[in-house]
Amino acid sequence: MSGGIQFLPPEASSLAPQVDWLFYTLLAFSGGLGLFLTALVIGYAVKYRAGSSADRSGRVARNTPLEIGWTTATLVIAFALFGWGAYIFVQRDHPPADAIEIAGLGKQWMWQFRHAGGQREIDALHIPVGRPILVTLGSQDVIHSFFVPAFRVKQDAVPGRSTRVWFTATKPGKYRLFCAEYCGTAHSQMLGTVYAMEPQDFAAWLKQEGGGQSLAGSGERLFSSLGCSGCHDGGGTVRAPNLRGVFGRPVALSNSTTVMADERYIRDSILQPNKQVAAGYDPVMPSFDGLIEESELQEVVAYIKSLSTQEGSR
Ligand code: HEC
Ligand SMILES: [Cu+2]
């Protein structure tokens, strides 16, 4: 964040150079085409200005190879640019499996982040460089948008939904975090700082922050205080699926389709249990929509996920 005129923010993520290359190529392509067309317009305007002695007999001369040539060439270029952009987009949408997960929550008007160990921060996000970071985003009120220009990533946080964004920071430093979706009076003050740190510094930071209860631990507490365990831990009168190991596996539904039990499925199961009913069970689970806060939902989802990732070790 130094002075002087900056055309683009620093490139501080593994994605940033790729995005910039695409951007510069698009700029060169459309700039070149724009200049070429402008030159033709000006050239002809001068040539055929009123009173000039240019030939106006209106000869029609077609050049079929030339026409086919430029149509094909621009088509190929346009598709190549599309393919290139799509490749980056798909990559941006597929976090590596070993990414470090952080729960992010947008609310009027601040960003809250919670690490797996329970460390919580407001308008600040500490991350290690060189490791993929996956931020799952929720919103407590209206649409916000998580935007870190130096990382070239932007992702909406939408109420009632879980979205995600991932990146690998490449350079230690402080980077601006914006909310890029107008979200009310203090939208312009919804700013934060991303602290990209060397891994050992990050480990030290995590330790120093402590954190107390882990995210999944808080979720486990909610799981019993909200009454989920009454049905789901067996022993009760209601027959409900055991959630151990459900995350990341395909689930058979009562309508004979199968769905991958990802974050969205877990979330929907809690807020709209009747939308997708697990095969072999009665649709008796009540909706927790309105009874559970967004941040609590993130904790419960973290807990249900932990039931799968720590399989056997618990
Ligand atoms: C009244 C009993 C009951 C309560 C309370 C309850 N559930 Fe359920 N839950 C069920 C039943 C029955 C199903 C299977 C039918 C269905 O999918 O709706 C289910 C399905 C689910 C699923 C999908 C599991 C799968 O294998 O597909 C998840 C996730 C889930 N519940 C989480 C929760 C959470 C979290 C809570 C607490 C906030 C909760 N449930 C509270 C009865 C209950
Ligand atoms: Cu906002």
CSV table of C-alpha atoms and ligand atoms in Angstrom, one decimal:
chain,number,residue,atom,x,y,z
A,1,MET,CA,0.0,0.0,0.0
A,2,SER,CA,2.6,2.6,-1.1
A,3,GLY,CA,2.1,5.9,-2.8
A,4,GLY,CA,2.3,6.8,-6.5
A,5,ILE,CA,-0.1,5.9,-9.2
A,6,GLN,CA,-0.9,2.2,-9.4
A,7,PHE,CA,-2.6,0.8,-12.4
A,8,LEU,CA,-3.3,-2.5,-10.8
A,9,PRO,CA,-2.9,-3.6,-7.2
A,10,PRO,CA,0.1,-5.9,-6.5
A,11,GLU,CA,-0.1,-9.5,-7.6
A,12,ALA,CA,-0.2,-11.4,-4.4
A,13,SER,CA,-1.9,-14.7,-5.1
A,14,SER,CA,-1.3,-17.6,-7.4
A,15,LEU,CA,-4.3,-16.6,-9.5
A,16,ALA,CA,-3.3,-13.0,-9.8
A,17,PRO,CA,-0.8,-13.3,-12.7
A,18,GLN,CA,-3.1,-15.5,-14.6
A,19,VAL,CA,-6.0,-13.0,-14.3
A,20,ASP,CA,-3.7,-10.1,-15.3
A,21,TRP,CA,-2.4,-11.9,-18.3
A,22,LEU,CA,-5.9,-12.5,-19.5
A,23,PHE,CA,-6.8,-8.9,-18.8
A,24,TYR,CA,-3.8,-7.5,-20.7
A,25,THR,CA,-4.5,-9.8,-23.6
A,26,LEU,CA,-8.1,-8.7,-23.8
A,27,LEU,CA,-7.0,-5.1,-23.5
A,28,ALA,CA,-4.5,-5.5,-26.3
A,29,PHE,CA,-7.0,-7.3,-28.5
A,30,SER,CA,-9.8,-4.9,-28.1
A,31,GLY,CA,-7.5,-1.9,-28.0
A,32,GLY,CA,-5.8,-3.0,-31.2
A,33,LEU,CA,-9.2,-3.6,-32.9
A,34,GLY,CA,-10.5,-0.3,-31.6
A,35,LEU,CA,-7.5,1.6,-32.9
A,36,PHE,CA,-7.7,-0.1,-36.3
A,37,LEU,CA,-11.4,0.7,-36.7
A,38,THR,CA,-10.9,4.3,-35.6
A,39,ALA,CA,-8.1,4.7,-38.1
A,40,LEU,CA,-10.3,3.5,-40.9
A,41,VAL,CA,-13.1,5.9,-39.8
A,42,ILE,CA,-10.8,8.8,-39.7
A,43,GLY,CA,-9.0,7.8,-42.9
A,44,TYR,CA,-12.2,7.5,-44.9
A,45,ALA,CA,-13.6,10.7,-43.4
A,46,VAL,CA,-10.6,12.5,-44.7
A,47,LYS,CA,-10.4,10.8,-48.0
A,48,TYR,CA,-14.1,11.3,-48.9
A,49,ARG,CA,-14.4,14.8,-47.3
A,50,ALA,CA,-16.7,17.2,-49.2
A,51,GLY,CA,-14.9,18.6,-52.3
A,52,SER,CA,-12.1,16.0,-52.3
A,53,SER,CA,-11.1,14.5,-55.7
A,54,ALA,CA,-11.5,10.9,-54.5
A,55,ASP,CA,-13.0,8.3,-56.8
A,56,ARG,CA,-16.8,8.0,-56.0
A,57,SER,CA,-17.8,5.8,-58.9
A,58,GLY,CA,-18.9,3.1,-56.4
A,59,ARG,CA,-17.0,0.1,-57.5
A,60,VAL,CA,-18.1,-3.2,-55.9
A,61,ALA,CA,-15.2,-5.5,-55.5
A,62,ARG,CA,-15.6,-8.6,-53.2
A,63,ASN,CA,-12.7,-10.5,-51.8
A,64,THR,CA,-14.2,-13.8,-50.6
A,65,PRO,CA,-11.0,-15.3,-49.2
A,66,LEU,CA,-10.3,-12.1,-47.2
A,67,GLU,CA,-13.9,-12.1,-45.8
A,68,ILE,CA,-13.7,-15.7,-44.8
A,69,GLY,CA,-10.2,-15.2,-43.4
A,70,TRP,CA,-11.1,-12.4,-41.0
A,71,THR,CA,-14.4,-14.0,-39.9
A,72,THR,CA,-12.6,-17.2,-39.1
A,73,ALA,CA,-9.7,-15.5,-37.4
A,74,THR,CA,-11.9,-13.4,-35.1
A,75,LEU,CA,-14.0,-16.4,-34.3
A,76,VAL,CA,-11.0,-18.4,-33.4
A,77,ILE,CA,-9.6,-15.6,-31.3
A,78,ALA,CA,-12.9,-15.0,-29.5
A,79,PHE,CA,-13.2,-18.8,-28.7
A,80,ALA,CA,-9.6,-18.9,-27.5
A,81,LEU,CA,-10.2,-16.0,-25.2
A,82,PHE,CA,-13.4,-17.6,-23.9
A,83,GLY,CA,-11.6,-20.9,-23.3
A,84,TRP,CA,-8.8,-19.2,-21.5
A,85,GLY,CA,-11.2,-17.3,-19.3
A,86,ALA,CA,-13.3,-20.4,-18.6
A,87,TYR,CA,-10.2,-22.3,-17.6
A,88,ILE,CA,-9.2,-19.6,-15.0
A,89,PHE,CA,-12.8,-19.5,-13.8
A,90,VAL,CA,-13.1,-23.2,-13.3
A,91,GLN,CA,-9.8,-23.2,-11.4
A,92,ARG,CA,-11.1,-20.3,-9.3
A,93,ASP,CA,-14.1,-22.4,-8.5
A,94,HIS,CA,-12.4,-25.6,-7.4
A,95,PRO,CA,-10.5,-25.3,-4.1
A,96,PRO,CA,-7.8,-28.0,-3.6
A,97,ALA,CA,-8.7,-30.6,-1.1
A,98,ASP,CA,-6.0,-29.6,1.3
A,99,ALA,CA,-7.1,-26.0,1.6
A,100,ILE,CA,-7.3,-24.4,5.0
A,101,GLU,CA,-10.9,-23.6,5.8
A,102,ILE,CA,-12.0,-20.3,7.4
A,103,ALA,CA,-15.6,-19.4,8.0
A,104,GLY,CA,-16.3,-15.8,6.8
A,105,LEU,CA,-19.5,-13.9,7.7
A,106,GLY,CA,-20.6,-10.6,6.2
A,107,LYS,CA,-22.9,-8.4,8.3
A,108,GLN,CA,-23.8,-4.7,8.2
A,109,TRP,CA,-21.1,-3.5,8.3
A,110,MET,CA,-18.2,-5.8,9.1
A,111,TRP,CA,-16.4,-9.0,8.1
A,112,GLN,CA,-16.1,-11.7,10.7
A,113,PHE,CA,-13.7,-14.6,10.3
A,114,ARG,CA,-13.4,-17.7,12.3
A,115,HIS,CA,-10.6,-20.2,12.1
A,116,ALA,CA,-11.0,-23.9,12.6
A,117,GLY,CA,-9.4,-23.6,16.1
A,118,GLY,CA,-12.0,-21.0,17.1
A,119,GLN,CA,-9.8,-17.9,16.6
A,120,ARG,CA,-12.2,-15.1,15.7
A,121,GLU,CA,-11.3,-11.8,14.1
A,122,ILE,CA,-13.2,-8.8,12.8
A,123,ASP,CA,-12.3,-6.9,9.7
A,124,ALA,CA,-9.0,-8.7,9.7
A,125,LEU,CA,-8.0,-12.0,8.2
A,126,HIS,CA,-4.7,-13.7,9.0
A,127,ILE,CA,-3.5,-16.3,6.6
A,128,PRO,CA,-0.3,-18.2,5.8
A,129,VAL,CA,1.4,-17.7,2.4
A,130,GLY,CA,1.9,-20.6,0.1
A,131,ARG,CA,-1.1,-22.6,1.4
A,132,PRO,CA,-4.5,-22.7,-0.4
A,133,ILE,CA,-7.1,-20.9,1.8
A,134,LEU,CA,-10.8,-21.6,1.4
A,135,VAL,CA,-13.1,-19.0,2.9
A,136,THR,CA,-16.7,-20.2,3.2
A,137,LEU,CA,-18.9,-17.1,3.1
A,138,GLY,CA,-22.3,-16.5,4.7
A,139,SER,CA,-24.3,-13.3,5.3
A,140,GLN,CA,-26.3,-12.3,8.2
A,141,ASP,CA,-28.5,-9.7,6.5
A,142,VAL,CA,-28.0,-8.5,2.9
A,143,ILE,CA,-25.7,-9.4,0.0
A,144,HIS,CA,-22.1,-8.5,0.6
A,145,SER,CA,-19.1,-9.2,-1.5
A,146,PHE,CA,-15.7,-10.4,-0.4
A,147,PHE,CA,-13.1,-8.7,-2.6
A,148,VAL,CA,-9.4,-8.7,-2.2
A,149,PRO,CA,-8.0,-6.9,-5.3
A,150,ALA,CA,-4.4,-8.1,-4.7
A,151,PHE,CA,-5.6,-11.7,-4.9
A,152,ARG,CA,-7.9,-11.0,-7.9
A,153,VAL,CA,-10.8,-12.7,-6.2
A,154,LYS,CA,-14.3,-11.5,-5.5
A,155,GLN,CA,-17.2,-13.5,-4.2
A,156,ASP,CA,-20.7,-12.5,-3.0
A,157,ALA,CA,-21.9,-13.5,0.4
A,158,VAL,CA,-25.5,-14.2,0.0
A,159,PRO,CA,-28.0,-14.5,2.9
A,160,GLY,CA,-29.5,-18.0,3.2
A,161,ARG,CA,-26.7,-19.5,1.2
A,162,SER,CA,-23.1,-20.6,1.6
A,163,THR,CA,-20.7,-19.5,-1.0
A,164,ARG,CA,-16.9,-19.9,-1.1
A,165,VAL,CA,-13.8,-18.4,-2.4
A,166,TRP,CA,-10.2,-19.7,-2.4
A,167,PHE,CA,-6.8,-18.4,-3.0
A,168,THR,CA,-3.1,-19.0,-2.3
A,169,ALA,CA,-1.3,-15.9,-1.2
A,170,THR,CA,2.2,-15.7,-2.6
A,171,LYS,CA,3.7,-12.7,-0.9
A,172,PRO,CA,3.7,-11.8,2.8
A,173,GLY,CA,2.1,-8.4,3.4
A,174,LYS,CA,-1.0,-6.5,4.2
A,175,TYR,CA,-3.8,-6.4,1.6
A,176,ARG,CA,-7.0,-4.5,1.5
A,177,LEU,CA,-10.3,-6.4,1.8
A,178,PHE,CA,-13.4,-4.6,0.5
A,179,CYS,CA,-17.1,-5.2,0.5
A,180,ALA,CA,-17.8,-4.9,-3.2
A,181,GLU,CA,-21.6,-5.0,-3.0
A,182,TYR,CA,-23.5,-1.9,-1.9
A,183,CYS,CA,-25.0,-3.0,1.4
A,184,GLY,CA,-26.4,0.1,3.1
A,185,THR,CA,-25.3,3.2,4.9
A,186,ALA,CA,-21.8,2.2,6.0
A,187,HIS,CA,-21.0,0.1,3.0
A,188,SER,CA,-18.0,2.2,2.2
A,189,GLN,CA,-16.5,1.6,5.7
A,190,MET,CA,-16.9,-2.2,5.4
A,191,LEU,CA,-13.2,-2.6,5.0
A,192,GLY,CA,-10.7,-5.1,6.3
A,193,THR,CA,-7.1,-6.1,6.0
A,194,VAL,CA,-5.7,-9.5,5.0
A,195,TYR,CA,-2.5,-10.3,6.7
A,196,ALA,CA,-0.5,-12.8,4.6
A,197,MET,CA,2.2,-14.2,6.9
A,198,GLU,CA,5.1,-16.7,6.7
A,199,PRO,CA,3.7,-20.1,7.8
A,200,GLN,CA,5.7,-20.0,11.1
A,201,ASP,CA,4.5,-16.5,11.9
A,202,PHE,CA,1.0,-17.6,11.2
A,203,ALA,CA,1.3,-20.6,13.4
A,204,ALA,CA,2.6,-18.3,16.2
A,205,TRP,CA,-0.3,-16.0,15.6
A,206,LEU,CA,-2.8,-18.8,15.9
A,207,LYS,CA,-1.2,-19.9,19.1
A,208,GLN,CA,-1.2,-16.5,20.6
A,209,GLU,CA,-4.8,-15.9,19.7
A,210,GLY,CA,-5.7,-19.1,21.5
A,211,GLY,CA,-9.3,-19.4,20.4
A,212,GLY,CA,-10.8,-21.6,23.1
A,213,GLN,CA,-13.6,-23.6,21.7
A,214,SER,CA,-13.0,-24.8,18.1
A,215,LEU,CA,-15.5,-24.1,15.4
A,216,ALA,CA,-16.6,-27.7,15.3
A,217,GLY,CA,-16.7,-27.8,19.1
A,218,SER,CA,-19.1,-24.9,19.2
A,219,GLY,CA,-21.1,-26.7,16.6
A,220,GLU,CA,-21.2,-29.8,18.7
A,221,ARG,CA,-22.6,-27.8,21.6
A,222,LEU,CA,-25.3,-26.3,19.4
A,223,PHE,CA,-26.1,-29.8,18.0
A,224,SER,CA,-27.3,-30.8,21.4
A,225,SER,CA,-28.7,-27.5,22.6
A,226,LEU,CA,-30.8,-27.1,19.5
A,227,GLY,CA,-32.1,-30.6,19.9
A,228,CYS,CA,-30.5,-32.1,16.8
A,229,SER,CA,-28.8,-34.9,18.8
A,230,GLY,CA,-32.2,-36.0,20.2
A,231,CYS,CA,-33.1,-37.3,16.9
A,232,HIS,CA,-29.8,-37.9,15.2
A,233,ASP,CA,-27.8,-39.6,17.9
A,234,GLY,CA,-30.1,-42.6,18.0
A,235,GLY,CA,-31.8,-43.7,21.1
A,236,GLY,CA,-34.7,-41.4,20.6
A,237,THR,CA,-38.2,-42.3,19.3
A,238,VAL,CA,-37.6,-40.7,15.9
A,239,ARG,CA,-35.6,-42.6,13.3
A,240,ALA,CA,-33.1,-40.2,11.8
A,241,PRO,CA,-29.9,-40.8,9.9
A,242,ASN,CA,-26.6,-40.9,11.7
A,243,LEU,CA,-24.6,-38.0,10.5
A,244,ARG,CA,-21.2,-39.6,11.1
A,245,GLY,CA,-19.4,-39.8,7.8
A,246,VAL,CA,-22.3,-38.3,5.8
A,247,PHE,CA,-20.3,-35.3,4.6
A,248,GLY,CA,-18.6,-35.7,1.2
A,249,ARG,CA,-20.5,-38.9,0.4
A,250,PRO,CA,-23.4,-39.4,-2.0
A,251,VAL,CA,-26.8,-39.6,-0.2
A,252,ALA,CA,-29.8,-41.5,-1.7
A,253,LEU,CA,-33.0,-39.4,-1.6
A,254,SER,CA,-36.6,-40.4,-1.3
A,255,ASN,CA,-37.3,-39.3,-4.9
A,256,SER,CA,-34.8,-42.0,-6.1
A,257,THR,CA,-32.1,-39.4,-7.0
A,258,THR,CA,-28.7,-39.1,-5.4
A,259,VAL,CA,-27.1,-36.0,-4.1
A,260,MET,CA,-23.5,-35.2,-2.9
A,261,ALA,CA,-23.6,-34.3,0.8
A,262,ASP,CA,-21.6,-31.1,0.4
A,263,GLU,CA,-21.9,-27.9,2.5
A,264,ARG,CA,-25.0,-26.8,0.5
A,265,TYR,CA,-26.8,-30.1,1.1
A,266,ILE,CA,-26.1,-30.0,4.9
A,267,ARG,CA,-27.3,-26.4,5.0
A,268,ASP,CA,-30.4,-27.0,3.1
A,269,SER,CA,-31.1,-30.1,5.2
A,270,ILE,CA,-31.2,-27.8,8.2
A,271,LEU,CA,-33.1,-24.9,6.8
A,272,GLN,CA,-35.4,-26.7,4.3
A,273,PRO,CA,-35.5,-30.3,5.5
A,274,ASN,CA,-38.4,-31.3,3.2
A,275,LYS,CA,-36.6,-30.1,0.0
A,276,GLN,CA,-34.4,-33.2,-0.2
A,277,VAL,CA,-35.5,-36.1,2.1
A,278,ALA,CA,-33.0,-38.9,2.8
A,279,ALA,CA,-34.3,-42.2,1.4
A,280,GLY,CA,-35.8,-44.5,4.0
A,281,TYR,CA,-36.7,-41.8,6.5
A,282,ASP,CA,-39.9,-39.9,7.2
A,283,PRO,CA,-39.8,-36.2,6.5
A,284,VAL,CA,-40.3,-35.3,10.2
A,285,MET,CA,-37.3,-33.0,10.7
A,286,PRO,CA,-38.5,-29.5,11.5
A,287,SER,CA,-37.0,-26.5,9.7
A,288,PHE,CA,-34.6,-24.5,11.7
A,289,ASP,CA,-34.9,-21.5,9.4
A,290,GLY,CA,-35.2,-18.5,11.7
A,291,LEU,CA,-34.1,-20.4,14.8
A,292,ILE,CA,-30.5,-20.6,14.0
A,293,GLU,CA,-28.2,-17.7,13.2
A,294,GLU,CA,-25.9,-17.7,10.2
A,295,SER,CA,-22.8,-17.9,12.4
A,296,GLU,CA,-24.3,-20.8,14.3
A,297,LEU,CA,-25.1,-22.6,11.1
A,298,GLN,CA,-21.5,-22.3,10.1
A,299,GLU,CA,-20.5,-24.0,13.4
A,300,VAL,CA,-23.0,-26.8,13.0
A,301,VAL,CA,-21.9,-27.4,9.5
A,302,ALA,CA,-18.3,-27.5,10.7
A,303,TYR,CA,-19.3,-30.0,13.3
A,304,ILE,CA,-21.0,-32.3,10.8
A,305,LYS,CA,-18.0,-32.0,8.5
A,306,SER,CA,-15.7,-32.9,11.4
A,307,LEU,CA,-17.7,-36.1,11.9
A,308,SER,CA,-16.4,-37.2,8.6
A,309,THR,CA,-12.9,-35.9,8.5
A,310,GLN,CA,-12.0,-37.2,11.9
A,311,GLU,CA,-13.6,-40.5,11.4
A,312,GLY,CA,-12.1,-43.1,13.6
A,313,SER,CA,-10.0,-40.7,15.6
A,314,ARG,CA,-12.9,-39.7,17.8
B,1,HEC,C1,-37.5,-34.4,15.0
B,1,HEC,C2,-36.2,-35.1,14.7
B,1,HEC,C3,-35.1,-34.3,14.1
B,1,HEC,C4,-34.5,-33.2,14.6
B,1,HEC,C5,-34.8,-32.4,15.9
B,1,HEC,C6,-33.4,-32.9,13.7
B,1,HEC,N1,-33.4,-33.7,12.6
B,1,HEC,FE1,-32.2,-33.7,11.1
B,1,HEC,N2,-33.2,-35.2,10.2
B,1,HEC,C7,-34.2,-35.9,10.8
B,1,HEC,C8,-34.7,-36.9,9.8
B,1,HEC,C9,-35.9,-37.9,10.1
B,1,HEC,C10,-33.9,-36.8,8.7
B,1,HEC,C11,-34.1,-37.7,7.4
B,1,HEC,C12,-35.2,-37.2,6.6
B,1,HEC,C13,-34.8,-35.9,5.9
B,1,HEC,O1,-33.8,-35.9,5.1
B,1,HEC,O2,-35.5,-34.9,6.1
B,1,HEC,C14,-33.0,-35.8,9.0
B,1,HEC,C15,-32.0,-35.4,8.1
B,1,HEC,C16,-31.0,-34.5,8.4
B,1,HEC,C17,-29.8,-34.3,7.5
B,1,HEC,C18,-29.5,-35.0,6.2
B,1,HEC,C19,-28.8,-36.3,6.6
B,1,HEC,C20,-28.7,-37.3,5.5
B,1,HEC,O3,-28.2,-38.4,5.8
B,1,HEC,O4,-29.1,-37.0,4.4
B,1,HEC,C21,-29.0,-33.4,8.2
B,1,HEC,C22,-27.6,-32.9,7.8
B,1,HEC,C23,-29.7,-33.1,9.4
B,1,HEC,N3,-30.8,-33.8,9.5
B,1,HEC,C24,-29.1,-32.2,10.4
B,1,HEC,C25,-29.9,-31.8,11.5
B,1,HEC,C26,-29.4,-30.8,12.4
B,1,HEC,C27,-28.1,-30.0,12.3
B,1,HEC,C28,-30.4,-30.6,13.3
B,1,HEC,C29,-30.5,-29.6,14.5
B,1,HEC,C30,-30.3,-28.2,14.1
B,1,HEC,C31,-31.4,-31.6,13.1
B,1,HEC,N4,-31.1,-32.3,11.9
B,1,HEC,C32,-32.5,-31.8,13.8
B,1,HEC,C33,-34.8,-35.7,12.0
B,1,HEC,C34,-34.4,-34.6,12.9
B,2,CU,CU,-21.2,-5.2,2.7
